[in-house]
Amino acid sequence: MTVTIRVATAADTPLILGFIRELAEYERLADAVEATEADIRRDLFGENPRCFCDIAELDGRAVGFALWFYNYSTFKGRAGIYVEDLFVSPEARGRGLGKALFRGLARRCEDAGLGRLEWAVLDWNAPAIAFYDSLGAGALDDWTVRRLHGEALRKLAGS
Amino acid sequence: MTVTIRVATAADTPLILGFIRELAEYERLADAVEATEADIRRDLFGENPRCFCDIAELDGRAVGFALWFYNYSTFKGRAGIYVEDLFVSPEARGRGLGKALFRGLARRCEDAGLGRLEWAVLDWNAPAIAFYDSLGAGALDDWTVRRLHGEALRKLAGS
């Protein structure tokens, strides 16, 4: 059994969109997926990439992904990595692929002098929480993310 | 009384670092600030900017800032704006400067086709929470941010 992590290319666009949809189903948010292949191609592989993607392979077959972008800590005065999505197909779980994806991101942080690696987890996702605890990841329990979108965002912009 | 929002320039570097330190004191995290002027100059105004900054002025005097970077929604297939820091000096509060900073960011989202505007708030910061509620911002109550840094990050990278 060989686990490989590789950087995604434009040819992976349909694969990545498939993983995004599978993850959304797992998160009970399937209706929220509006992204198209054109969106993914433009924002990951276009002239002005907004985010980046690693693919996890098991014996040469793509079975998972991590999609990330650079965030920033003003306290550290250093950029970091924020993992927006991380997913391993159910049939490939328990073989260390999730950890291999995180390890790859941690190495990228260390190699590039980035200060931290962050992501968010749904409160009911007990298997994920146990895995993140095992990595030694702290929980920012006293912070809540706030979000403006849709009509509220338009209203503020027009005020 | 004139409120102006302008994009920060490299000449604002000492001002921005001062705001970062004032914000950290307010958040009871002053010891966490390691950033230097060289860090800010490199990451905001260098060849490869990691984040961006708006300055709020009251009658021509700089009294607040918003520091932000692009994040990404894979569900929307669109980038968004994440506000890492937003601060108005205590003596200038109650004059709409915080809202003007948010309005500027909301307009940037609308103008650039960005899908959402996000930030995080400390659970004890009641005045900020009331303000964000007034903007119509949703709370991502069922998500917790996890963070790897320092020794735990190095350990994972080396595993």
XYZ file of C-alpha atoms in Angstrom:
318
model
C 0.000 0.000 0.000
C 1.592 3.266 -1.144
C 0.371 6.664 0.006
C 1.438 9.624 -2.140
C 0.704 13.325 -1.790
C 1.081 15.425 -4.954
C 0.237 18.978 -5.983
C -2.959 19.161 -8.058
C -2.895 20.264 -11.706
C -5.613 21.654 -13.972
C -6.307 18.098 -15.182
C -7.582 17.337 -11.662
C -10.405 19.904 -11.916
C -13.297 17.379 -12.265
C -11.778 15.243 -9.492
C -11.512 18.239 -7.135
C -15.098 19.318 -7.788
C -16.192 15.744 -7.089
C -14.368 15.777 -3.736
C -15.920 19.166 -2.861
C -19.371 17.677 -3.499
C -18.625 14.535 -1.471
C -17.373 16.664 1.427
C -20.477 18.855 1.273
C -22.675 15.767 1.464
C -20.760 14.529 4.491
C -21.167 17.969 6.126
C -24.921 17.877 5.335
C -24.448 20.970 3.177
C -24.797 19.478 -0.316
C -27.299 22.149 -1.369
C -24.682 24.828 -0.717
C -22.374 23.759 -3.565
C -22.616 26.257 -6.434
C -19.019 25.875 -7.696
C -18.454 24.819 -11.310
C -15.433 23.338 -13.074
C -14.830 26.781 -14.625
C -14.671 28.329 -11.140
C -12.149 25.744 -9.913
C -10.011 26.050 -13.056
C -9.934 29.861 -12.794
C -9.285 30.139 -9.041
C -6.820 27.257 -8.585
C -5.050 27.069 -11.933
C -5.556 30.497 -13.563
C -3.276 33.534 -13.720
C -4.247 34.734 -10.241
C -4.641 31.637 -8.035
C -6.807 32.191 -4.976
C -6.099 28.818 -3.430
C -4.077 25.643 -3.830
C -4.715 21.928 -3.713
C -2.913 18.712 -2.818
C -4.168 15.295 -3.937
C -3.767 12.123 -1.851
C -3.264 8.882 -3.757
C -3.503 5.307 -2.551
C -1.598 2.948 -4.858
C -1.817 5.564 -7.609
C -5.550 6.210 -7.245
C -6.715 9.671 -6.137
C -8.786 9.234 -2.968
C -8.574 12.562 -1.142
C -7.602 16.205 -1.241
C -6.648 19.249 0.815
C -7.570 22.678 -0.498
C -5.857 25.631 1.191
C -4.947 29.302 0.966
C -2.572 31.664 2.753
C -3.917 33.450 5.800
C -2.023 35.923 7.966
C -1.198 36.453 11.620
C -0.612 40.125 12.416
C 0.587 39.093 15.871
C 3.285 36.845 14.412
C 3.904 39.086 11.396
C 3.884 35.949 9.268
C 1.597 34.242 6.802
C 0.140 30.836 7.598
C -1.884 28.151 5.848
C -5.649 27.813 6.242
C -7.122 24.496 5.136
C -10.555 25.181 3.682
C -11.345 21.573 2.749
C -9.789 18.232 3.584
C -11.444 14.996 2.569
C -10.609 11.309 2.188
C -13.066 8.992 0.445
C -14.829 6.693 2.939
C -13.442 3.499 1.380
C -9.859 4.774 1.791
C -10.062 5.894 5.411
C -8.003 4.428 8.247
C -4.858 4.213 6.124
C -3.173 7.446 7.194
C -4.147 9.554 4.161
C -5.618 12.387 6.221
C -2.507 12.533 8.340
C -0.321 12.441 5.211
C -2.229 15.447 3.810
C -1.776 17.355 7.086
C 1.892 16.341 7.272
C 2.437 17.726 3.760
C 0.863 21.035 4.782
C 2.920 21.150 7.995
C 6.100 20.591 5.979
C 5.089 23.376 3.604
C 4.708 25.656 6.652
C 8.117 24.681 7.999
C 9.863 24.972 4.613
C 8.350 28.390 3.833
C 8.659 29.861 7.333
C 4.892 30.028 7.790
C 3.779 30.417 11.389
C 0.725 28.242 11.687
C -1.673 25.771 10.134
C -5.393 26.317 10.758
C -8.729 24.873 9.741
C -12.269 24.601 11.142
C -14.279 21.601 12.277
C -18.007 21.069 12.741
C -18.882 20.500 16.388
C -20.684 17.185 15.726
C -17.817 15.671 13.722
C -16.431 13.509 16.540
C -14.038 11.361 14.435
C -12.438 14.497 12.960
C -12.180 16.153 16.383
C -10.440 13.084 17.839
C -8.009 13.061 14.894
C -7.216 16.785 15.332
C -6.677 16.268 19.058
C -4.200 13.493 18.212
C -2.245 15.978 16.077
C -1.926 18.315 19.070
C -4.031 21.044 17.439
C -5.387 23.710 19.788
C -9.081 24.667 19.693
C -9.917 28.379 19.410
C -12.963 27.854 21.616
C -13.377 31.507 22.564
C -13.639 32.772 18.984
C -16.685 32.658 16.703
C -16.501 33.336 12.973
C -19.035 35.873 11.714
C -20.133 36.015 8.064
C -21.844 38.555 5.824
C -23.078 37.362 2.447
C -25.986 37.672 0.065
C -28.503 40.386 0.841
C -26.846 41.549 4.101
C -23.537 42.069 2.253
C -25.230 43.982 -0.581
C -27.133 46.106 1.931
C -23.970 47.116 3.796
C -22.130 47.831 0.521
C -24.964 50.114 -0.593
C -25.412 51.924 2.729
C -16.510 65.657 11.170
C -15.214 63.855 8.083
C -14.700 60.095 7.961
C -12.414 58.822 5.202
C -11.315 55.288 4.335
C -8.132 54.977 2.267
C -5.841 52.150 1.196
C -2.690 51.928 3.343
C 0.764 52.588 1.860
C 4.248 51.581 3.017
C 4.500 54.920 4.846
C 1.768 53.658 7.180
C 3.900 50.753 8.440
C 4.648 52.207 11.943
C 0.996 53.275 12.272
C -0.266 49.776 11.374
C 2.079 48.066 13.830
C 0.866 50.504 16.504
C -2.758 49.569 15.783
C -1.885 45.846 15.886
C -0.352 46.357 19.351
C -3.346 48.395 20.588
C -5.727 45.709 19.346
C -3.682 42.975 21.039
C -3.853 44.880 24.339
C -7.624 45.178 23.993
C -7.849 41.438 23.268
C -5.668 40.723 26.344
C -3.085 39.170 24.046
C -0.356 41.843 24.086
C 2.369 39.294 24.825
C 1.515 37.504 21.583
C 2.716 40.322 19.294
C 6.022 39.362 17.673
C 5.529 41.297 14.408
C 8.114 43.916 13.422
C 7.970 46.835 10.991
C 10.084 44.768 8.593
C 7.456 41.978 8.693
C 4.620 44.400 7.945
C 6.542 46.137 5.153
C 7.401 42.799 3.510
C 3.993 41.136 3.809
C 1.729 44.123 3.041
C 3.843 46.247 0.708
C 6.469 43.892 -0.760
C 6.566 42.032 -4.075
C 4.319 39.226 -2.853
C 1.664 40.805 -0.605
C 0.078 38.352 1.841
C -2.551 40.780 3.085
C -3.968 44.257 2.604
C -4.904 47.187 4.801
C -7.369 50.081 4.868
C -6.895 53.100 7.133
C -9.804 55.009 8.701
C -9.312 58.750 9.156
C -11.320 61.209 11.229
C -10.798 64.773 10.005
C -7.558 63.675 8.346
C -6.164 61.863 11.381
C -5.623 58.088 11.184
C -7.630 56.476 13.982
C -8.325 52.924 12.849
C -7.551 50.133 10.409
C -8.824 46.953 8.804
C -6.301 44.305 7.783
C -7.581 41.570 5.465
C -6.677 38.802 3.028
C -8.500 36.730 0.428
C -10.047 33.509 1.616
C -11.967 31.005 -0.516
C -15.297 29.221 -0.509
C -15.144 25.925 -2.383
C -18.929 25.664 -2.078
C -19.431 29.008 -3.833
C -16.408 28.587 -6.102
C -15.497 32.170 -5.287
C -12.941 34.032 -3.220
C -14.045 36.168 -0.290
C -12.492 38.587 2.157
C -11.394 37.593 5.647
C -10.808 40.460 8.064
C -7.950 39.481 10.366
C -7.882 42.734 12.345
C -10.235 45.679 12.678
C -9.631 48.391 15.240
C -10.725 51.941 16.011
C -8.897 53.939 18.675
C -11.005 54.298 21.842
C -11.181 58.105 21.620
C -12.624 57.910 18.083
C -15.326 55.315 18.722
C -19.060 55.954 18.319
C -18.588 57.986 15.129
C -19.217 55.268 12.566
C -15.601 54.507 11.711
C -15.931 50.758 12.304
C -18.998 50.637 10.098
C -17.212 52.709 7.434
C -14.348 50.198 7.410
C -16.787 47.292 7.051
C -18.746 49.170 4.374
C -15.528 49.666 2.398
C -14.797 45.931 2.587
C -18.382 45.063 1.604
C -18.085 47.342 -1.446
C -14.809 45.700 -2.391
C -16.611 42.323 -2.243
C -19.467 43.582 -4.417
C -17.164 45.316 -6.933
C -14.872 42.292 -7.302
C -17.577 39.614 -7.294
C -16.399 38.153 -3.994
C -18.920 35.964 -2.261
C -18.573 36.763 1.412
C -16.974 38.831 4.122
C -15.839 37.004 7.256
C -14.012 37.686 10.503
C -13.859 36.262 14.036
C -14.907 37.736 17.362
C -13.936 36.878 20.941
C -16.892 35.533 22.886
C -16.576 38.113 25.703
C -16.461 41.114 23.369
C -20.100 42.154 23.834
C -19.893 45.602 22.152
C -18.346 44.048 19.026
C -20.916 41.223 18.982
C -23.802 43.736 19.187
C -22.255 45.725 16.332
C -21.854 42.616 14.153
C -25.433 41.610 14.889
C -26.541 45.073 13.711
C -24.760 44.450 10.387
C -26.793 41.266 9.894
C -23.730 39.015 10.121
C -24.418 35.340 10.745
C -22.538 33.453 13.484
C -20.866 30.168 12.534
C -21.668 28.754 15.969
C -21.244 25.112 15.006
C -17.662 25.509 13.740
C -14.480 25.688 15.828
C -11.138 26.778 14.412
C -8.258 24.421 15.166
C -4.634 25.537 15.099
C -1.236 23.844 14.888
C 1.825 25.939 15.586
C 5.184 25.851 17.358
C 6.341 22.449 18.563
C 3.191 20.552 17.471
C 3.582 21.900 13.909
C 7.277 20.982 13.806
C 6.516 17.524 15.189
C 3.918 16.793 12.508
C 6.207 18.142 9.762
C 9.001 15.828 10.931
C 6.847 12.714 11.405
